[in-house]
mmCIF file with all atom_site columns, C-alpha atoms in Angstrom:
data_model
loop_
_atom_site.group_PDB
_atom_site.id
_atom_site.type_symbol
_atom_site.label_atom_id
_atom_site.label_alt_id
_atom_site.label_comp_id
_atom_site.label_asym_id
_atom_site.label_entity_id
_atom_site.label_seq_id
_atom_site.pdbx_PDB_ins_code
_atom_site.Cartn_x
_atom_site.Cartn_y
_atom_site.Cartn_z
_atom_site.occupancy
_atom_site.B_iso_or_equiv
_atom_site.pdbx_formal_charge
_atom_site.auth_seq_id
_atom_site.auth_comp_id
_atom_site.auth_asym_id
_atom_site.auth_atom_id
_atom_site.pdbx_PDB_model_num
ATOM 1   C CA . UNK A 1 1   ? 27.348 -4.526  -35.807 1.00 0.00 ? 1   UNK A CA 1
ATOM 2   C CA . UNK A 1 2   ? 24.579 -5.145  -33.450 1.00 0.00 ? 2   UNK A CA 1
ATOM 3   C CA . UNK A 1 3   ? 21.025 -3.364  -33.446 1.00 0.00 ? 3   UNK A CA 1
ATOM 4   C CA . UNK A 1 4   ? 20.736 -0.213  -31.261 1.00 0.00 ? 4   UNK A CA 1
ATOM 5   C CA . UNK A 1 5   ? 17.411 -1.525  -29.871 1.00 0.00 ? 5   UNK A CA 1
ATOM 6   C CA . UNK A 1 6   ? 19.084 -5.000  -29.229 1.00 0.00 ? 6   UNK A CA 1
ATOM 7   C CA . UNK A 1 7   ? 21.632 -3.324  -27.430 1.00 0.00 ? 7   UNK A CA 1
ATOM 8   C CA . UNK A 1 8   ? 19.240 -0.779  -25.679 1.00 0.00 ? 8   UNK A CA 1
ATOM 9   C CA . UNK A 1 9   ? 17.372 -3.591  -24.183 1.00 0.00 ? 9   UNK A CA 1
ATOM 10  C CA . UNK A 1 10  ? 19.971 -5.464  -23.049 1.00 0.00 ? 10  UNK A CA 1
ATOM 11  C CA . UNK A 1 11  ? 21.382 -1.986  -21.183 1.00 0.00 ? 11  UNK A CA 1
ATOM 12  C CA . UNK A 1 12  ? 17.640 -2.170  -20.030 1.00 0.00 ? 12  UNK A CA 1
ATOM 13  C CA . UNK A 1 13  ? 17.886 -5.481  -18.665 1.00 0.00 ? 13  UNK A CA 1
ATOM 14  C CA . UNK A 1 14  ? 21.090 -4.774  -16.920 1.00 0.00 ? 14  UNK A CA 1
ATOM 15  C CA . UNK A 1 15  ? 19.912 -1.499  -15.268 1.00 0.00 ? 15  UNK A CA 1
ATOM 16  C CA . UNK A 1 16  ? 17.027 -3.962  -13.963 1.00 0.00 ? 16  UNK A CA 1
ATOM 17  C CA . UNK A 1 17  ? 19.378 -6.363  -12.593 1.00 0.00 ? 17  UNK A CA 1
ATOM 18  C CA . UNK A 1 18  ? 21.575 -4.043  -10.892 1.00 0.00 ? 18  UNK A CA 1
ATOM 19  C CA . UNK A 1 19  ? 18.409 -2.536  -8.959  1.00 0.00 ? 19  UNK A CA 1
ATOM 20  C CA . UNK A 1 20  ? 17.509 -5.693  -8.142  1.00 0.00 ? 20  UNK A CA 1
ATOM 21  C CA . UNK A 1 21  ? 20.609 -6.610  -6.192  1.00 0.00 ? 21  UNK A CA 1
ATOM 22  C CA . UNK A 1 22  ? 20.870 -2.949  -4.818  1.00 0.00 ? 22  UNK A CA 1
ATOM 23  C CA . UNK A 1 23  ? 17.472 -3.495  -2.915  1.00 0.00 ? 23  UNK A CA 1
ATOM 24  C CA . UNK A 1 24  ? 17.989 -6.842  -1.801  1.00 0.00 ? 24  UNK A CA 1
ATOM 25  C CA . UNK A 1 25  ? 19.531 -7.917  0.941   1.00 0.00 ? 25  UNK A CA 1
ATOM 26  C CA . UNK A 1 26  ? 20.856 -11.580 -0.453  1.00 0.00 ? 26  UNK A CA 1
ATOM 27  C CA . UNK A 1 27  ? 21.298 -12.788 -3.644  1.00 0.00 ? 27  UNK A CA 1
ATOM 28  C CA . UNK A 1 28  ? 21.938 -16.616 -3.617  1.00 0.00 ? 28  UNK A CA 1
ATOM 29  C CA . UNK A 1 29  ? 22.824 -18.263 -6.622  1.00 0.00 ? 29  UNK A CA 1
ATOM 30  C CA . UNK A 1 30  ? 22.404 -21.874 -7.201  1.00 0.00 ? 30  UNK A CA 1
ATOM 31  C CA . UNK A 1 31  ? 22.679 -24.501 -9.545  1.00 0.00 ? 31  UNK A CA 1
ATOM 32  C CA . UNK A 1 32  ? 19.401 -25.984 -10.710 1.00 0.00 ? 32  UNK A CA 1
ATOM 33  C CA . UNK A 1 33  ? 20.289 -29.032 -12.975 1.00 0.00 ? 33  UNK A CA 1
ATOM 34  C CA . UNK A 1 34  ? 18.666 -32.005 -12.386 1.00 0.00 ? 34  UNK A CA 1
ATOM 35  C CA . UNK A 1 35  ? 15.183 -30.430 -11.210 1.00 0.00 ? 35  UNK A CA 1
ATOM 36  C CA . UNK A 1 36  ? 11.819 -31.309 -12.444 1.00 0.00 ? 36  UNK A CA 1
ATOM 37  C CA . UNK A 1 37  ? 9.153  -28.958 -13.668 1.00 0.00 ? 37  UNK A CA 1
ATOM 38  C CA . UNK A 1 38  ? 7.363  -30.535 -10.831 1.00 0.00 ? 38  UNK A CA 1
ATOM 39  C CA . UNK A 1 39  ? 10.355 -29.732 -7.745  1.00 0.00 ? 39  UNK A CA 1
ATOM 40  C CA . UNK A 1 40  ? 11.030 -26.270 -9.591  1.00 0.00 ? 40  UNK A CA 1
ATOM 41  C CA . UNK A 1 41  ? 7.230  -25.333 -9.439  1.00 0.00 ? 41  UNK A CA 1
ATOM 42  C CA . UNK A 1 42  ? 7.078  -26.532 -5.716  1.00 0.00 ? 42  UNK A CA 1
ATOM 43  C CA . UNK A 1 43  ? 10.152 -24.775 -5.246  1.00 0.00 ? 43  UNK A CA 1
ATOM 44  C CA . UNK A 1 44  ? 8.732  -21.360 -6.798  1.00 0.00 ? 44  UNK A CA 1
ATOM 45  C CA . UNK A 1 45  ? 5.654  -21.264 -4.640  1.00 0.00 ? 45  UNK A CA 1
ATOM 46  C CA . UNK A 1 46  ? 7.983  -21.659 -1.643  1.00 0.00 ? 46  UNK A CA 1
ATOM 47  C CA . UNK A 1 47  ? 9.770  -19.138 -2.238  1.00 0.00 ? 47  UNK A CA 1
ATOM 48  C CA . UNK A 1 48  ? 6.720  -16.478 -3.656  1.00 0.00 ? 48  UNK A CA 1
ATOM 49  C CA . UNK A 1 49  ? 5.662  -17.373 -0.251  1.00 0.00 ? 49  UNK A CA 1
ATOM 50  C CA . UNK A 1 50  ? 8.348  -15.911 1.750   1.00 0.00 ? 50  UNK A CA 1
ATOM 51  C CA . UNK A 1 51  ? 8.294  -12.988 -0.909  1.00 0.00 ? 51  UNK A CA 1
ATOM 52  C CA . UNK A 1 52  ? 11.650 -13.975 -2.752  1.00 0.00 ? 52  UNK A CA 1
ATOM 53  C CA . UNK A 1 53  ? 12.197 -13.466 -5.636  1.00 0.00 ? 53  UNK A CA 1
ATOM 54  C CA . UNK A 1 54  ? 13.250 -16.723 -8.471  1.00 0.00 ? 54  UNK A CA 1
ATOM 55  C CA . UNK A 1 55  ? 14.534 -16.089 -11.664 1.00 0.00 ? 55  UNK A CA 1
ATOM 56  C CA . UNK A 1 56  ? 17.254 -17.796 -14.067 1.00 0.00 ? 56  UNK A CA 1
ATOM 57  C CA . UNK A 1 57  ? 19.056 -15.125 -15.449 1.00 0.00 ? 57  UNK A CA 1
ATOM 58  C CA . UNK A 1 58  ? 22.004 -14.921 -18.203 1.00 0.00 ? 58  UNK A CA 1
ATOM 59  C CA . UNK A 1 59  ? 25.870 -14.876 -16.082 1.00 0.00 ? 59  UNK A CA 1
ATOM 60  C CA . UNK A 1 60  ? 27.221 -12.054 -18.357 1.00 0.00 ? 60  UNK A CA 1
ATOM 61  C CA . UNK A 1 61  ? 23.820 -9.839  -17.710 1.00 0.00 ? 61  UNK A CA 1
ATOM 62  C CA . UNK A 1 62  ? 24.637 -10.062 -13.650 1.00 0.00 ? 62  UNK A CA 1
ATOM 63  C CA . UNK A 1 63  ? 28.603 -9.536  -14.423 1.00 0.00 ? 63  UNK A CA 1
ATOM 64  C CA . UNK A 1 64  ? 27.960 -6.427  -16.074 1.00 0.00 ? 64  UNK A CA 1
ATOM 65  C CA . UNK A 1 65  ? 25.032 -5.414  -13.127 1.00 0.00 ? 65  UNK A CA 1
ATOM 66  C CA . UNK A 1 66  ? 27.513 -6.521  -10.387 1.00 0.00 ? 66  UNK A CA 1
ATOM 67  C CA . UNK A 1 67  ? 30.085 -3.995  -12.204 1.00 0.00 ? 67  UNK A CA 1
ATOM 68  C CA . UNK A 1 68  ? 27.704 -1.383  -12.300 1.00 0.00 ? 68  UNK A CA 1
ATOM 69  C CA . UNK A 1 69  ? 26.467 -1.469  -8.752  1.00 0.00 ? 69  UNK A CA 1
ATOM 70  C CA . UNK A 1 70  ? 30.646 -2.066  -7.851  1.00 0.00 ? 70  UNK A CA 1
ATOM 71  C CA . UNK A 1 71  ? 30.634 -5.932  -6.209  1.00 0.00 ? 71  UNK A CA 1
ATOM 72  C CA . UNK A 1 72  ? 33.171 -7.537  -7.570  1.00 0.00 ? 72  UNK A CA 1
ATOM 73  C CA . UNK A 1 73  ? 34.288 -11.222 -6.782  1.00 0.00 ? 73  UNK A CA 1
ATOM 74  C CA . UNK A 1 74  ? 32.155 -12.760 -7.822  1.00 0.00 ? 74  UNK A CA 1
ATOM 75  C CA . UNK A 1 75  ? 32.929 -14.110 -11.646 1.00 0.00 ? 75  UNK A CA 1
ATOM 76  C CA . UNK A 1 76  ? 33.860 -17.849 -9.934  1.00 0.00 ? 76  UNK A CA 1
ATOM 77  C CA . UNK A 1 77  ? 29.983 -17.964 -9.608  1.00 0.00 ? 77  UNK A CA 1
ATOM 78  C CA . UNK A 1 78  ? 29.325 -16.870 -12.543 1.00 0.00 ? 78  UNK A CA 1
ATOM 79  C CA . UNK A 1 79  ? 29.866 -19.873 -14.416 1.00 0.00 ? 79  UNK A CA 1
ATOM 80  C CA . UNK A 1 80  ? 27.165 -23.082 -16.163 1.00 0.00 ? 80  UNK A CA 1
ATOM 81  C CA . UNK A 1 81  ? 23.573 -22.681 -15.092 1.00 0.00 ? 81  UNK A CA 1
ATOM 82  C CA . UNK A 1 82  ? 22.713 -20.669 -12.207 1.00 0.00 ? 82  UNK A CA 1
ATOM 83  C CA . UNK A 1 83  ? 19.222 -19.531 -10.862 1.00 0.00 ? 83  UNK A CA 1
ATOM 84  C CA . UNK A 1 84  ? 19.161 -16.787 -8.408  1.00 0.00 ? 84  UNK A CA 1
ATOM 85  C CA . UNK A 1 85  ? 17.206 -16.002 -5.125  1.00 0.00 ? 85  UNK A CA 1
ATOM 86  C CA . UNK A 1 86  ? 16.794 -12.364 -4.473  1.00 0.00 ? 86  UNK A CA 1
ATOM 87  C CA . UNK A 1 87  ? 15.646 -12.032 -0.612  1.00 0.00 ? 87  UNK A CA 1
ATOM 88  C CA . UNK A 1 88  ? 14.027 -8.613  -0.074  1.00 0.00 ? 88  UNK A CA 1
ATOM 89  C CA . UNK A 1 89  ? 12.709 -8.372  3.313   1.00 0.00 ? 89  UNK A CA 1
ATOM 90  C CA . UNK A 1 90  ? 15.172 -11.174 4.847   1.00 0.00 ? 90  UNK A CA 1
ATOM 91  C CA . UNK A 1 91  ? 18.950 -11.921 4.271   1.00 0.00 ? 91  UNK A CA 1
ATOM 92  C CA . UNK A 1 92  ? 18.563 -15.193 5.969   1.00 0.00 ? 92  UNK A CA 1
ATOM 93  C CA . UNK A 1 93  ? 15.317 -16.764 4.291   1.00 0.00 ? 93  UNK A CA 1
ATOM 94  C CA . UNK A 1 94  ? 16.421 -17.426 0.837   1.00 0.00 ? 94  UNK A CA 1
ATOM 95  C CA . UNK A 1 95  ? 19.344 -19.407 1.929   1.00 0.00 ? 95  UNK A CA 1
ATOM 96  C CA . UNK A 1 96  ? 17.160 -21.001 4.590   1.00 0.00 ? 96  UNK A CA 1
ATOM 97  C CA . UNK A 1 97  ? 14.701 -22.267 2.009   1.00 0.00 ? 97  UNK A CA 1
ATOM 98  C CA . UNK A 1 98  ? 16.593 -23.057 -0.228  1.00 0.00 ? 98  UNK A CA 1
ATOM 99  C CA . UNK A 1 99  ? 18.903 -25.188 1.745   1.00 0.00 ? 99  UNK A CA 1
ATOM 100 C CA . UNK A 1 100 ? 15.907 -27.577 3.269   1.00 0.00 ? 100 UNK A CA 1
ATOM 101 C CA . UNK A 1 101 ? 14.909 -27.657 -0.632  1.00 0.00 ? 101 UNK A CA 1
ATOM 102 C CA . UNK A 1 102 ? 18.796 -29.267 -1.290  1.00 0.00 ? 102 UNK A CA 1
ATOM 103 C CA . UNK A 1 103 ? 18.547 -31.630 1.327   1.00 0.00 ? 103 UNK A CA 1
ATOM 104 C CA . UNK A 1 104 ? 15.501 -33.082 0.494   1.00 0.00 ? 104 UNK A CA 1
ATOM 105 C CA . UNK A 1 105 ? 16.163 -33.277 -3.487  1.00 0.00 ? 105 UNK A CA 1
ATOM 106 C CA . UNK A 1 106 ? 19.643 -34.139 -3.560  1.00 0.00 ? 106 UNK A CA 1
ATOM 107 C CA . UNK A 1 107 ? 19.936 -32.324 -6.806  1.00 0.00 ? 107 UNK A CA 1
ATOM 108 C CA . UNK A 1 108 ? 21.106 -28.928 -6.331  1.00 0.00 ? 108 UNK A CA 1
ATOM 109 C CA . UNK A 1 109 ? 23.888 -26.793 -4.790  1.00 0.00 ? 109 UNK A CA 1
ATOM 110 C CA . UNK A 1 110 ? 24.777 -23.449 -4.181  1.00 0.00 ? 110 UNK A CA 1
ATOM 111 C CA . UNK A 1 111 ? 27.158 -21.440 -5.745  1.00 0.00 ? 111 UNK A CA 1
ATOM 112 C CA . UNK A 1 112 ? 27.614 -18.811 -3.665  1.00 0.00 ? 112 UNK A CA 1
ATOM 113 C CA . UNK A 1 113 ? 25.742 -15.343 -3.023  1.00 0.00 ? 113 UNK A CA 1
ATOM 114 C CA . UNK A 1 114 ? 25.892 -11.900 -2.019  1.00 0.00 ? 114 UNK A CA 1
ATOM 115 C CA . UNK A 1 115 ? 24.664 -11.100 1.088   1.00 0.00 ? 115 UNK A CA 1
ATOM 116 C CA . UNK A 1 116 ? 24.420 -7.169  2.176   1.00 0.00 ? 116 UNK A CA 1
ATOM 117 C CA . UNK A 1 117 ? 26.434 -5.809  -0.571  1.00 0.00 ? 117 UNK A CA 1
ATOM 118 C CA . UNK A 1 118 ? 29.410 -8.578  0.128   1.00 0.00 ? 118 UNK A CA 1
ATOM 119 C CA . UNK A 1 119 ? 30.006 -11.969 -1.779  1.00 0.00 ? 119 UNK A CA 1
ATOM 120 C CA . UNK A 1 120 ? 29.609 -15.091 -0.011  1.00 0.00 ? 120 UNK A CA 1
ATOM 121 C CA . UNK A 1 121 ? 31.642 -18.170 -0.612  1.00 0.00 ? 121 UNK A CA 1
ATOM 122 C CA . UNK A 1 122 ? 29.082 -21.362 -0.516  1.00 0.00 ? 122 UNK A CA 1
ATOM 123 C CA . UNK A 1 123 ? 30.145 -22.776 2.627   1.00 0.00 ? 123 UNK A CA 1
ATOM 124 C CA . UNK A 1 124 ? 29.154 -19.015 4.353   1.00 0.00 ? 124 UNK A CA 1
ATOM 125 C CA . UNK A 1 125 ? 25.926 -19.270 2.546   1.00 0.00 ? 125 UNK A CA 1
ATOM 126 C CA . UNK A 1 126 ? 25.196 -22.627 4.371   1.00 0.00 ? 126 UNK A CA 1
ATOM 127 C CA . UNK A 1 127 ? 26.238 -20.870 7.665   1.00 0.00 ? 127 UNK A CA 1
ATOM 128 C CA . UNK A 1 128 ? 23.767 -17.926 6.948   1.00 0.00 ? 128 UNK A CA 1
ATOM 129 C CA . UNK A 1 129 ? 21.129 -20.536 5.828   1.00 0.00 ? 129 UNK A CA 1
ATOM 130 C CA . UNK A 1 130 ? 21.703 -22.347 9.500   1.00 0.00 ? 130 UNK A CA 1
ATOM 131 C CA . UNK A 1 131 ? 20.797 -18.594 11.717  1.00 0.00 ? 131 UNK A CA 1
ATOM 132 C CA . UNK A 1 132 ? 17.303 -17.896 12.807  1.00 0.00 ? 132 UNK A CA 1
ATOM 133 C CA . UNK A 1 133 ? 15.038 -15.951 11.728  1.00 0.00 ? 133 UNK A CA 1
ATOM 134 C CA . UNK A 1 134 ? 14.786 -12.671 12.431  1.00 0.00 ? 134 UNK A CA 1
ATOM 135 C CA . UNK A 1 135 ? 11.861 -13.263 14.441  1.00 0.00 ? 135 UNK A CA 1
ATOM 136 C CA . UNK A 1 136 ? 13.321 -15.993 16.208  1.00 0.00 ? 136 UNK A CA 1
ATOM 137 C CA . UNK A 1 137 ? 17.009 -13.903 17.082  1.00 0.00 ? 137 UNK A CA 1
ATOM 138 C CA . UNK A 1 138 ? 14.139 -10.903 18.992  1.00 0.00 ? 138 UNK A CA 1
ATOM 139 C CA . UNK A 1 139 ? 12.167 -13.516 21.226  1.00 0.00 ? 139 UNK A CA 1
ATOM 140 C CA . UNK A 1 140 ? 15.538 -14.859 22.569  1.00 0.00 ? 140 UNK A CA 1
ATOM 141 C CA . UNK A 1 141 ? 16.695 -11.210 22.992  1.00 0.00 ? 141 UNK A CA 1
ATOM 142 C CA . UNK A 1 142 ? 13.488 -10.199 24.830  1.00 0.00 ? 142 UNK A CA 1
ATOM 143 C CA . UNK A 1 143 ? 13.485 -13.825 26.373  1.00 0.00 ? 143 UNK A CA 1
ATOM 144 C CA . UNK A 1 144 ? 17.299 -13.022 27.737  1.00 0.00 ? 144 UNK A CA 1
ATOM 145 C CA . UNK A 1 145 ? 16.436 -9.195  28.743  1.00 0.00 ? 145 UNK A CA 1
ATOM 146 C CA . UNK A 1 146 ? 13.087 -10.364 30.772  1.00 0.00 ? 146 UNK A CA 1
ATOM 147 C CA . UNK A 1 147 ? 14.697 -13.356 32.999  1.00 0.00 ? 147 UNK A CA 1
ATOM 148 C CA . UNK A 1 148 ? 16.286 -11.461 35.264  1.00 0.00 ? 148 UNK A CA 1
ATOM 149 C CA . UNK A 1 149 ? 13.163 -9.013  35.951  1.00 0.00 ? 149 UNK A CA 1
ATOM 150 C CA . UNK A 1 150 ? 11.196 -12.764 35.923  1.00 0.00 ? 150 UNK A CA 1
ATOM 151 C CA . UNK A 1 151 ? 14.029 -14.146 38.281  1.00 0.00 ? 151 UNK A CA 1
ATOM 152 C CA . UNK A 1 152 ? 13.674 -11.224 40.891  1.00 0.00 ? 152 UNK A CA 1
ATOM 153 C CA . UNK A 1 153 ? 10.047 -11.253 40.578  1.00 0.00 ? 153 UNK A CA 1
ATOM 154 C CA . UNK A 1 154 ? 9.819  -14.823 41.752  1.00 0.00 ? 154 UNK A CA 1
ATOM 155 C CA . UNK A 1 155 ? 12.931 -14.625 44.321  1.00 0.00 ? 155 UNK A CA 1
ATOM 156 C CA . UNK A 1 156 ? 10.460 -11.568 45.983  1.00 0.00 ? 156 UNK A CA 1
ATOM 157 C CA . UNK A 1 157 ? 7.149  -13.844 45.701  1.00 0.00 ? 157 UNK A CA 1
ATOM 158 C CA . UNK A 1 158 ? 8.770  -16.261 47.780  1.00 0.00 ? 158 UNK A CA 1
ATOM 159 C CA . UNK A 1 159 ? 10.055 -13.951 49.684  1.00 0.00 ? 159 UNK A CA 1
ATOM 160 C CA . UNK A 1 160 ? 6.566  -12.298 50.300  1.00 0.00 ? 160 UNK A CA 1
ATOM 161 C CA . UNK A 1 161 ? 4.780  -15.625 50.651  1.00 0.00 ? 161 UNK A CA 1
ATOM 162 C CA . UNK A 1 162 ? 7.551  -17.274 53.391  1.00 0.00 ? 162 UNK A CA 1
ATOM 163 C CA . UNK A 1 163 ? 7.192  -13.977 55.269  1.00 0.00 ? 163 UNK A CA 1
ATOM 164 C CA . UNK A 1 164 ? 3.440  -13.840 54.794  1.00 0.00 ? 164 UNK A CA 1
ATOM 165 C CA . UNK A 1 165 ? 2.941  -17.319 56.108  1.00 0.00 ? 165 UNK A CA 1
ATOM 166 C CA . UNK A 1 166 ? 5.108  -16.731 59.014  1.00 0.00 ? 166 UNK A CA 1
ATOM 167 C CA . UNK A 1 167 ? 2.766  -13.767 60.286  1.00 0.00 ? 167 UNK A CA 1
ATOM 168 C CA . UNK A 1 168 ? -0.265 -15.524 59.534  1.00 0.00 ? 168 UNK A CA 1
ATOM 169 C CA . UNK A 1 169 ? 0.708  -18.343 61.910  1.00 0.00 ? 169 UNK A CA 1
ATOM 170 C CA . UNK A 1 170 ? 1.441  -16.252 64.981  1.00 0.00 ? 170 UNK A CA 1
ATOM 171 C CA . UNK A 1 171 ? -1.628 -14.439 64.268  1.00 0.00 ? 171 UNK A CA 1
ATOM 172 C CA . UNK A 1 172 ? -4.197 -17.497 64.195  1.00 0.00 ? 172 UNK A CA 1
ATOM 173 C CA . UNK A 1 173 ? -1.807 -18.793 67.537  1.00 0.00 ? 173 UNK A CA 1
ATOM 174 C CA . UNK A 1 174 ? -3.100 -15.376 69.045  1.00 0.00 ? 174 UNK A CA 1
ATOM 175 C CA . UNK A 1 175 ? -6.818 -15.583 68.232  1.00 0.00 ? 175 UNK A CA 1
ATOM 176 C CA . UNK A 1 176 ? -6.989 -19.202 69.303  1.00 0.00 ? 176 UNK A CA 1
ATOM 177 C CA . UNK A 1 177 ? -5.334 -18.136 73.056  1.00 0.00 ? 177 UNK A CA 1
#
């Protein structure tokens, strides 16, 4: 029979993991084989950067937080050696990252994720890594909202300065008569 502390901290450990992926808004997963202390180092600072969080963590110990928290779906994942990128302030980031970090060591792959509470097949992880950031999506909506006010603003400058030199010339005719 196992120890009641060894099994307390293990509950522990799952409680922790289940808050985890409650408060963030993706999870990928990935498989890391193949990496060198070196890439996974470089890797880590990138992503402390962007405040997301690495860790490898046991499957079983995220099976049992994703049935606590309710996700289910996504035991296909769940399978070899996985590491796992939990984006808190971004859904977009993580996947972002790490998919310039595939492409330029030609090691890894993603597995999947869970992105707002839903699980994502890899191929939709790819398609959320390829969206803009967040920052990027509001300058093209205030870019969109101000070109019309822009547009009328310059059709009525024209306006004003075609009229304006019109008057003007009439008026210098005048004072030269």
């Amino acid at each position: 029979m196992a120890n009641a502390k060894i099994l307390e901290m293990k509950a522990a450990k799952v409680a922790e993991v289940a808050d985890k992926i409650k408060s963030a808004k993706s999870v990928i997963l990935f498989d890391y084989r193949g990496l060198t202390v070196a890439e996974d180092t470089a890797l880590r600072s990138e992503l402390r950067k962007e405040n997301i969080e690495y860790v490898v963590l046991k499957n079983h110990c995220v099976r049992r937080a994703l049935e606590a928290i309710g996700i289910e779906g996504a035991d296909d994942m769940l399978h070899g050696t996985n590491a796992f990128a939990f984006g808190y302030d971004d859904a977009v980031t993580p996947a972002r990252i790490l998919k310039g970090f595939i492409k330029k060591a030609k090691k890894c792959e993603f597995k999947g994720g869970i992105v707002e509470g839903k699980v994502s097949t890899p191929n939709e992880v790819e398609a959320i890594a390829d969206l803009p950031s967040r920052e990027v999506l509001i300058a093209r909506m205030l870019g969109s909202m101000l070109s019309p006010i822009s547009g009328l603003a310059i059709v009525l400058d024209q306006i004003a300065k075609k009229n304006g030199s019109e008057d003007a010339a009439p008026a210098a005719e005048t004072a030269e008569n």
